[in-house]
PDB file of N, CA and C in Angstrom:
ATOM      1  N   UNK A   1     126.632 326.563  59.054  1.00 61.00           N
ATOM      2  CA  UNK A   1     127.620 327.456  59.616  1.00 61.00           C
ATOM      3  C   UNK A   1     128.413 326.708  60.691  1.00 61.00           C
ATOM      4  N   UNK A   2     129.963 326.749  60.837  1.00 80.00           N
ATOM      5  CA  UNK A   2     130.706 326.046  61.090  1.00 80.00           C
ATOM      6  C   UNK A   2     130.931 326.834  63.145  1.00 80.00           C
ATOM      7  N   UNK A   3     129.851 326.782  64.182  1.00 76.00           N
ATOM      8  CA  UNK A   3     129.818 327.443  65.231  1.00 76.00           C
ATOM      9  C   UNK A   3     131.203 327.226  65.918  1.00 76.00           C
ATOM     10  N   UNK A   4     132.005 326.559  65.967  1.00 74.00           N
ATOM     11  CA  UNK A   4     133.096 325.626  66.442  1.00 74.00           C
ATOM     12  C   UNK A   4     134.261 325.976  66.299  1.00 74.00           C
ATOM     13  N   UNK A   5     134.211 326.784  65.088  1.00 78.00           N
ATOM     14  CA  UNK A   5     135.438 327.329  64.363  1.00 78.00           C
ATOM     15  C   UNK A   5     136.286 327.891  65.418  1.00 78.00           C
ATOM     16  N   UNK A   6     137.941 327.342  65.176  1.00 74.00           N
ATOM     17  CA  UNK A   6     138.874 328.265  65.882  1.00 74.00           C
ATOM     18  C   UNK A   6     138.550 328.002  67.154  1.00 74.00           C
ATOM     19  N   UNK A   7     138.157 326.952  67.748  1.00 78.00           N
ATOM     20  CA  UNK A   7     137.980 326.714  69.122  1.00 78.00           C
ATOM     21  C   UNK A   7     139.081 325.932  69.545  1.00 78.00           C
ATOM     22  N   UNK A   8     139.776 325.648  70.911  1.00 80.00           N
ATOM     23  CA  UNK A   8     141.006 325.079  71.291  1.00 80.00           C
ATOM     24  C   UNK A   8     140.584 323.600  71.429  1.00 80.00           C
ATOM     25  N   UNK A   9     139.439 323.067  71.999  1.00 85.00           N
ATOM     26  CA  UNK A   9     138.456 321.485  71.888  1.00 85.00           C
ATOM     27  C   UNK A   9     137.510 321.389  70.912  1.00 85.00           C
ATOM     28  N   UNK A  10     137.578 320.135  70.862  1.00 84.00           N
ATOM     29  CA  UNK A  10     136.898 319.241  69.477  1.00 84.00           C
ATOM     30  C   UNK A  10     135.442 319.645  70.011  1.00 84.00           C
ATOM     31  N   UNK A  11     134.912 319.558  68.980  1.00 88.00           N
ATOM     32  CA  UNK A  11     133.155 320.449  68.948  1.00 88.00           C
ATOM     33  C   UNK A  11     132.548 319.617  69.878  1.00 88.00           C
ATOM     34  N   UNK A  12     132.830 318.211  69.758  1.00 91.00           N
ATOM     35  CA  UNK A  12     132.167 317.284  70.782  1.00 91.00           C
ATOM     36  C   UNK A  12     132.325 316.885  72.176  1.00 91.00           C
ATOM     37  N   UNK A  13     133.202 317.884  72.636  1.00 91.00           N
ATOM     38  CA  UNK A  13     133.569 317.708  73.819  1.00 91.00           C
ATOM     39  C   UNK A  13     132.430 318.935  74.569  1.00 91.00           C
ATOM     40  N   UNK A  14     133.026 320.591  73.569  1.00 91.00           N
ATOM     41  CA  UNK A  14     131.964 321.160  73.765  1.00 91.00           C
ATOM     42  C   UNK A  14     130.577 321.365  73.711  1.00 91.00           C
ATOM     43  N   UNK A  15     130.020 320.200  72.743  1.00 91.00           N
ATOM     44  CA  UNK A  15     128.657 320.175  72.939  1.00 91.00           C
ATOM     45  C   UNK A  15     128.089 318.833  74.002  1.00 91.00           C
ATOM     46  N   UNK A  16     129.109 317.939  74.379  1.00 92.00           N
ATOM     47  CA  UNK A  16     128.371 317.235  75.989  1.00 92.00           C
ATOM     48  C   UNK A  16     128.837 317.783  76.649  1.00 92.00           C
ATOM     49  N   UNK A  17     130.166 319.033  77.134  1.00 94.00           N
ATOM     50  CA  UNK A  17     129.518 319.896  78.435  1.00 94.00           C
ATOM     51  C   UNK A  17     128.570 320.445  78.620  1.00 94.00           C
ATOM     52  N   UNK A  18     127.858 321.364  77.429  1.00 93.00           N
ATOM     53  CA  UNK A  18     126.776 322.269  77.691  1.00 93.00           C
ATOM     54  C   UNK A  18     125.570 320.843  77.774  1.00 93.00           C
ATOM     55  N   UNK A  19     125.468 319.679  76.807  1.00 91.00           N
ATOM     56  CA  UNK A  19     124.521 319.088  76.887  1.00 91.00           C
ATOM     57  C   UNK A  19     124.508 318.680  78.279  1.00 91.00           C
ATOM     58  N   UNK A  20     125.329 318.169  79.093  1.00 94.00           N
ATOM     59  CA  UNK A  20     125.362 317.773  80.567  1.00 94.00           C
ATOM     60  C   UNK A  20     124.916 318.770  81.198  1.00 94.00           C
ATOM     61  N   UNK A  21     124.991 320.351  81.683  1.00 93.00           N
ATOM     62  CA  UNK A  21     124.646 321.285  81.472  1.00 93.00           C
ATOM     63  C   UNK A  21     123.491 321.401  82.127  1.00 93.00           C
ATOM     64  N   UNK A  22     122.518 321.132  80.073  1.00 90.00           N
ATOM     65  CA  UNK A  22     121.246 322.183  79.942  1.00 90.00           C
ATOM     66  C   UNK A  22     120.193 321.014  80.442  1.00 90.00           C
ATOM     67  N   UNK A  23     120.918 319.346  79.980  1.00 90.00           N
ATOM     68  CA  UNK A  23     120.174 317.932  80.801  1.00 90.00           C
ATOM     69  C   UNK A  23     120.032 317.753  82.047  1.00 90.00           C
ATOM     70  N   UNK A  24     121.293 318.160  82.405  1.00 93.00           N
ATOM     71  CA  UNK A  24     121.269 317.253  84.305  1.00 93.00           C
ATOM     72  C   UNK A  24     121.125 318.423  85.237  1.00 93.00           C
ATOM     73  N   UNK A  25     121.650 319.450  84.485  1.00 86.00           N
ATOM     74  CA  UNK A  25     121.614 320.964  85.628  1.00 86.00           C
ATOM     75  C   UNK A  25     122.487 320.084  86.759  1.00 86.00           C
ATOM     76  N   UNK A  26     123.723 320.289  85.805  1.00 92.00           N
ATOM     77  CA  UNK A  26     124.834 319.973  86.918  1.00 92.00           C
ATOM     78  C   UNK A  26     126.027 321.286  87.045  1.00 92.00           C
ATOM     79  N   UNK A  27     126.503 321.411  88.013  1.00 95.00           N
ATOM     80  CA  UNK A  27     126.999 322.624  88.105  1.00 95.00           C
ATOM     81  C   UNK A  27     128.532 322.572  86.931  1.00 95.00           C
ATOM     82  N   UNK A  28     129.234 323.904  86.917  1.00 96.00           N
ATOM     83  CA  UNK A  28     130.380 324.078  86.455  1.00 96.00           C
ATOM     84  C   UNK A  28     131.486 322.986  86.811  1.00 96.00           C
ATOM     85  N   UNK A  29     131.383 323.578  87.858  1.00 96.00           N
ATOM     86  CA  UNK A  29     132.258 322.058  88.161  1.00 96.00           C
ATOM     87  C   UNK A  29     132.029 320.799  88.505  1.00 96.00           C
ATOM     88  N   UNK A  30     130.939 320.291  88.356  1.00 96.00           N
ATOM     89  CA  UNK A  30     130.856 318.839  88.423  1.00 96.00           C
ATOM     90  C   UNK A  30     131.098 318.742  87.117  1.00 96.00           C
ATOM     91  N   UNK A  31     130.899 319.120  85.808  1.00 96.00           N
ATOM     92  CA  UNK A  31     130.746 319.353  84.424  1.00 96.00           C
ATOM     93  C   UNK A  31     132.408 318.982  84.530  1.00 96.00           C
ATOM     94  N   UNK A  32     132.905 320.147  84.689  1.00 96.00           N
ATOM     95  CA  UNK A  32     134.786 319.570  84.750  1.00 96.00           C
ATOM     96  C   UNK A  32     134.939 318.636  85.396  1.00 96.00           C
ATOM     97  N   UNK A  33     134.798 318.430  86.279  1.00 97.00           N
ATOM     98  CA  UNK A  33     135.127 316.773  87.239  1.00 97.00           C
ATOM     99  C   UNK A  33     135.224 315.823  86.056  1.00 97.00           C
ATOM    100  N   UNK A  34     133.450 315.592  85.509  1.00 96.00           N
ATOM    101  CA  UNK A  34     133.314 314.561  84.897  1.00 96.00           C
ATOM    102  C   UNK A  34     134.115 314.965  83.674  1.00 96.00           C
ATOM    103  N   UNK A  35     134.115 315.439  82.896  1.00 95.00           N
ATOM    104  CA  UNK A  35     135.034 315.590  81.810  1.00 95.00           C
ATOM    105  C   UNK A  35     136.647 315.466  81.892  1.00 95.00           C
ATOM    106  N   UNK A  36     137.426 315.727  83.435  1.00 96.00           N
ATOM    107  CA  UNK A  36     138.712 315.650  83.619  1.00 96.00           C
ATOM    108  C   UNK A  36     138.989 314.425  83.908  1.00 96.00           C
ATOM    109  N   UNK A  37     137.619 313.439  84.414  1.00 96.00           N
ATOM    110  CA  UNK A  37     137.571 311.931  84.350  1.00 96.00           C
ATOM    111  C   UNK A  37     137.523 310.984  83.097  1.00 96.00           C
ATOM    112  N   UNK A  38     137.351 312.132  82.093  1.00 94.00           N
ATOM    113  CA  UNK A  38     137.060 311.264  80.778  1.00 94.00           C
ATOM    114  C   UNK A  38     138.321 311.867  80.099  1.00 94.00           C
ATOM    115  N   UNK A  39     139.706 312.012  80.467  1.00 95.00           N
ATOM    116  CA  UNK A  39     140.748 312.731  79.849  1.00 95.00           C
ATOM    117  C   UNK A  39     140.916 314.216  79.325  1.00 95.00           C
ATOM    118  N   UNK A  40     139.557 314.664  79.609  1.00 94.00           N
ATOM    119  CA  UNK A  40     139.600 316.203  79.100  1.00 94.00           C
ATOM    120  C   UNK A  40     139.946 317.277  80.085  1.00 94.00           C
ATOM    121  N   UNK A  41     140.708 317.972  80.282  1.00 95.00           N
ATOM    122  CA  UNK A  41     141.338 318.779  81.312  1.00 95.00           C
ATOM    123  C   UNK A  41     140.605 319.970  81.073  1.00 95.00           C
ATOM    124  N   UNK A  42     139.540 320.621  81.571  1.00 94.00           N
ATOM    125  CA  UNK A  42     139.145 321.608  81.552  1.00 94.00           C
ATOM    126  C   UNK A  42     138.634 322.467  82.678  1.00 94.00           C
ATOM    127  N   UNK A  43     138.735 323.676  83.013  1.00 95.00           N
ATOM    128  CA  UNK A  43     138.827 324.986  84.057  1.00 95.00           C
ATOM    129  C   UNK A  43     136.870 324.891  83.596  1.00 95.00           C
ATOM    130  N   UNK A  44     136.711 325.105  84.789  1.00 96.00           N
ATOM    131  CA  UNK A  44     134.868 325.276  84.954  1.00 96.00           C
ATOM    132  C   UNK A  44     134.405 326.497  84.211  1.00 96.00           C
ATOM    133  N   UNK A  45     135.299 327.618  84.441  1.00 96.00           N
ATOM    134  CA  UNK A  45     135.301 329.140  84.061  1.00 96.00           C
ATOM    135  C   UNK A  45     134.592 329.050  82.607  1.00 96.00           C
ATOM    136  N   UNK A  46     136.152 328.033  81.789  1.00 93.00           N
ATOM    137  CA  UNK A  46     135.408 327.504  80.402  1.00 93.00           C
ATOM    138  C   UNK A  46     134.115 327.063  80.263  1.00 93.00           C
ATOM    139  N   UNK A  47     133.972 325.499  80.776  1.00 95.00           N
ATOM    140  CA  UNK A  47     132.509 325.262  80.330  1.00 95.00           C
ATOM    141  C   UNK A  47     131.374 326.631  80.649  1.00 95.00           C
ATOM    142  N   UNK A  48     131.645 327.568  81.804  1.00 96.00           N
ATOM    143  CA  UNK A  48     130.981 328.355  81.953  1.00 96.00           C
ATOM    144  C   UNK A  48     130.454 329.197  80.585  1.00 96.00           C
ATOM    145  N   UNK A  49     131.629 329.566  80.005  1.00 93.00           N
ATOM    146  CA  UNK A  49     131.708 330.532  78.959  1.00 93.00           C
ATOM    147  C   UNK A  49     130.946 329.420  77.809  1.00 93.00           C
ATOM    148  N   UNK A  50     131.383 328.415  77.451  1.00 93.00           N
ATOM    149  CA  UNK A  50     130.916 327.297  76.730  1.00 93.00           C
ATOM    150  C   UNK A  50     129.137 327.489  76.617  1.00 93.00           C
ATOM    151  N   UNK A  51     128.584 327.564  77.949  1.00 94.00           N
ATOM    152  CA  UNK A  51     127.332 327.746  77.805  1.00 94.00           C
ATOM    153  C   UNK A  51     126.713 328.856  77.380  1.00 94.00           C
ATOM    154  N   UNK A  52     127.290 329.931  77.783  1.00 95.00           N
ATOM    155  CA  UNK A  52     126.935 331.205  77.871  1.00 95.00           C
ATOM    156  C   UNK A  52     126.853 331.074  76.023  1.00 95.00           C
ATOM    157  N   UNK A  53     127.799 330.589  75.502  1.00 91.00           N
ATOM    158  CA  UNK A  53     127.863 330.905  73.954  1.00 91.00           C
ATOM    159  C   UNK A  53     127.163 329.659  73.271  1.00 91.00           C
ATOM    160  N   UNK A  54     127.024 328.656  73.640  1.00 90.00           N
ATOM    161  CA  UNK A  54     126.471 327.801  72.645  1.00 90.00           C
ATOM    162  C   UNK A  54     124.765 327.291  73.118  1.00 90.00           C
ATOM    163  N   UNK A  55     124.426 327.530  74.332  1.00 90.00           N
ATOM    164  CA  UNK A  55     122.887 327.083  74.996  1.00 90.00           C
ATOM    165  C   UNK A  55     121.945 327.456  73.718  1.00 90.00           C
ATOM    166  N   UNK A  56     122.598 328.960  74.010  1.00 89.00           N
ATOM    167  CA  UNK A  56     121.221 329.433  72.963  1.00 89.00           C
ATOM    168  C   UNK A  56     121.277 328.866  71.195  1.00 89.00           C
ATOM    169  N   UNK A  57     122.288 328.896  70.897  1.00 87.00           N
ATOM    170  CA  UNK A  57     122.583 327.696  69.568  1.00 87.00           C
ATOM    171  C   UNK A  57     121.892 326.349  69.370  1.00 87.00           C
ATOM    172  N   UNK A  58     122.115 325.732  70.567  1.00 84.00           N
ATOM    173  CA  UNK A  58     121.804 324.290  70.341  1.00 84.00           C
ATOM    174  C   UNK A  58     120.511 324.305  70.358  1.00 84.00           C
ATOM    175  N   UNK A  59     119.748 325.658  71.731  1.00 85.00           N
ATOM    176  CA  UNK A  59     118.578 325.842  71.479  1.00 85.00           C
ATOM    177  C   UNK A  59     117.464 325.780  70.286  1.00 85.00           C
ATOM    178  N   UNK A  60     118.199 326.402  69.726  1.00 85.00           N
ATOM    179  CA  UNK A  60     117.551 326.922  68.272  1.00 85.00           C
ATOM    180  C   UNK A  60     117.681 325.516  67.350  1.00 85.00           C
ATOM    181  N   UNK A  61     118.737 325.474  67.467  1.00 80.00           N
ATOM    182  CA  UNK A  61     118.579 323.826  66.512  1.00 80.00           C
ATOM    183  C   UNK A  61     117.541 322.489  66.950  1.00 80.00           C
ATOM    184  N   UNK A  62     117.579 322.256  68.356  1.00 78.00           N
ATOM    185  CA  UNK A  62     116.452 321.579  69.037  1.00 78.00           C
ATOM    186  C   UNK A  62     115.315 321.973  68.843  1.00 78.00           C
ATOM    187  N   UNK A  63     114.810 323.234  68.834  1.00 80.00           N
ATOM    188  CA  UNK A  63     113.690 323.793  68.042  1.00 80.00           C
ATOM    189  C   UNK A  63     113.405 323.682  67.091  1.00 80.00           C
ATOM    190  N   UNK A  64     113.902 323.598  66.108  1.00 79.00           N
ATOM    191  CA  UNK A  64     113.889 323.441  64.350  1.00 79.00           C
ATOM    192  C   UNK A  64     113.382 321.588  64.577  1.00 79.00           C
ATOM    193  N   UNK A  65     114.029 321.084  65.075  1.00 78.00           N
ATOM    194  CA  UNK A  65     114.182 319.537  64.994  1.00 78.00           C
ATOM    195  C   UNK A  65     112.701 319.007  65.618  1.00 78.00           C
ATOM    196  N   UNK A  66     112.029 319.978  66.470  1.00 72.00           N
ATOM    197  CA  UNK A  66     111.264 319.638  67.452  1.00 72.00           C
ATOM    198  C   UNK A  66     109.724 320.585  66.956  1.00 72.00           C
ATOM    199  N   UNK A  67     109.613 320.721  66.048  1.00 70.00           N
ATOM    200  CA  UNK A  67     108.785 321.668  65.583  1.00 70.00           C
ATOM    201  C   UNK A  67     107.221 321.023  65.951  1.00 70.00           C
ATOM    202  N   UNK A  68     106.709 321.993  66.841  1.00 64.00           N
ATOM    203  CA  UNK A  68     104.969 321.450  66.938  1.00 64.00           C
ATOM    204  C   UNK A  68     104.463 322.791  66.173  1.00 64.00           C
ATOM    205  N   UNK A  69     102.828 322.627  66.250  1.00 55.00           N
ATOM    206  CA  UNK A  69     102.488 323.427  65.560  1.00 55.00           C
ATOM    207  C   UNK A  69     101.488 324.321  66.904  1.00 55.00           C
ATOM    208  N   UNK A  70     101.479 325.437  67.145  1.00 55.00           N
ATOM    209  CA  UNK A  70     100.427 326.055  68.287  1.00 55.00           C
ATOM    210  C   UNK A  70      99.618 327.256  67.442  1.00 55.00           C
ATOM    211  N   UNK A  71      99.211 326.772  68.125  1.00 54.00           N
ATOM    212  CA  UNK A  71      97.491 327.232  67.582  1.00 54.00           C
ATOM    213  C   UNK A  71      96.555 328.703  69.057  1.00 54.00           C
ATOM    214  N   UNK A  72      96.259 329.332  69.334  1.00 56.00           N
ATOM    215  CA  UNK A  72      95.910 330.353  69.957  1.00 56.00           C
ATOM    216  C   UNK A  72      96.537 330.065  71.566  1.00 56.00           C
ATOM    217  N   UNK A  73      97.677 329.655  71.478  1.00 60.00           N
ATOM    218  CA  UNK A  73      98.376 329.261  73.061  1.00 60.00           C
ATOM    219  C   UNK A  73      98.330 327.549  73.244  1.00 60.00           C
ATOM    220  N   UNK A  74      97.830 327.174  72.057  1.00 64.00           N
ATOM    221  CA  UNK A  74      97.580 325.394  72.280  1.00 64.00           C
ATOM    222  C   UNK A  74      98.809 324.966  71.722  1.00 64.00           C
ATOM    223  N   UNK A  75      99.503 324.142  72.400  1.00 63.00           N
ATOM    224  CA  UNK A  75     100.338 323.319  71.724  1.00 63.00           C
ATOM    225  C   UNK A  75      99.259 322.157  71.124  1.00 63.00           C
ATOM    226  N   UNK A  76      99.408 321.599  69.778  1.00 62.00           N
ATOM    227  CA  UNK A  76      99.157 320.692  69.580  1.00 62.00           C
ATOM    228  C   UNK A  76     100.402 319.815  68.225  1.00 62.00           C
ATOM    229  N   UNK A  77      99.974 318.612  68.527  1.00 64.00           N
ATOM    230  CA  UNK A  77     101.029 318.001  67.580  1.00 64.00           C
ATOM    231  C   UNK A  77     100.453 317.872  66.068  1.00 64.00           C
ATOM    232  N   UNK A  78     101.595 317.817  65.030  1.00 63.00           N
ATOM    233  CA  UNK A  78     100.963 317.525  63.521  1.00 63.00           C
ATOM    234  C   UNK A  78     100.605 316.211  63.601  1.00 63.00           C
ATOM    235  N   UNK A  79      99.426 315.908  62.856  1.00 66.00           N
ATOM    236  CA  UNK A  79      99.336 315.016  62.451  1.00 66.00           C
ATOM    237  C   UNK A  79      98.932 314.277  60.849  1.00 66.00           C
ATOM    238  N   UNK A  80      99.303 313.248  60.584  1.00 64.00           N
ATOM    239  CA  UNK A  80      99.188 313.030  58.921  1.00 64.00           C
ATOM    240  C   UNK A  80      97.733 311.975  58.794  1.00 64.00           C
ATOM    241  N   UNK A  81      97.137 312.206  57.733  1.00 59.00           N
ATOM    242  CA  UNK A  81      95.827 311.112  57.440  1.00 59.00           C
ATOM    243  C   UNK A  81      96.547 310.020  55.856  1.00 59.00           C
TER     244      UNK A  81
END
């Protein structure tokens, strides 16, 4: 599913604001700073909204990718013989 669709920035701009974000726990606007330093002109308000809509997305996909297996509250990892 194409999450991106009809958005005014390239998907990859919006997924290293939120990744800067949900990694560094850097605020709104340091997020714009650094991005208006890398040619991207963007209002904090946005990346704000940016997160609000895609955290829980990327979430879910990092989950899928990251799959352990828990067992009665145990995390434990798979392993192969």
């Amino acid at each position: 599913m194409n999450y991106f669709r009809y958005k005014q920035f390239n998907k990859d701009v919006i997924t290293v604001a939120v990744g800067y974000y949900l990694r560094y726990a850097l605020s709104y606007r340091d997020i714009s700073e650094i991005l208006r330093e890398r040619g991207v002109n963007v209002h904090h308000s946005t990346v704000y909204r940016w997160v609000q809509e895609y955290a829980p997305i990327l979430y879910q996909i990092w989950k899928k990718k990251h799959k352990k297996l828990i067992t009665n509250g145990v995390l434990m990892r798979r392993t192969s013989k």
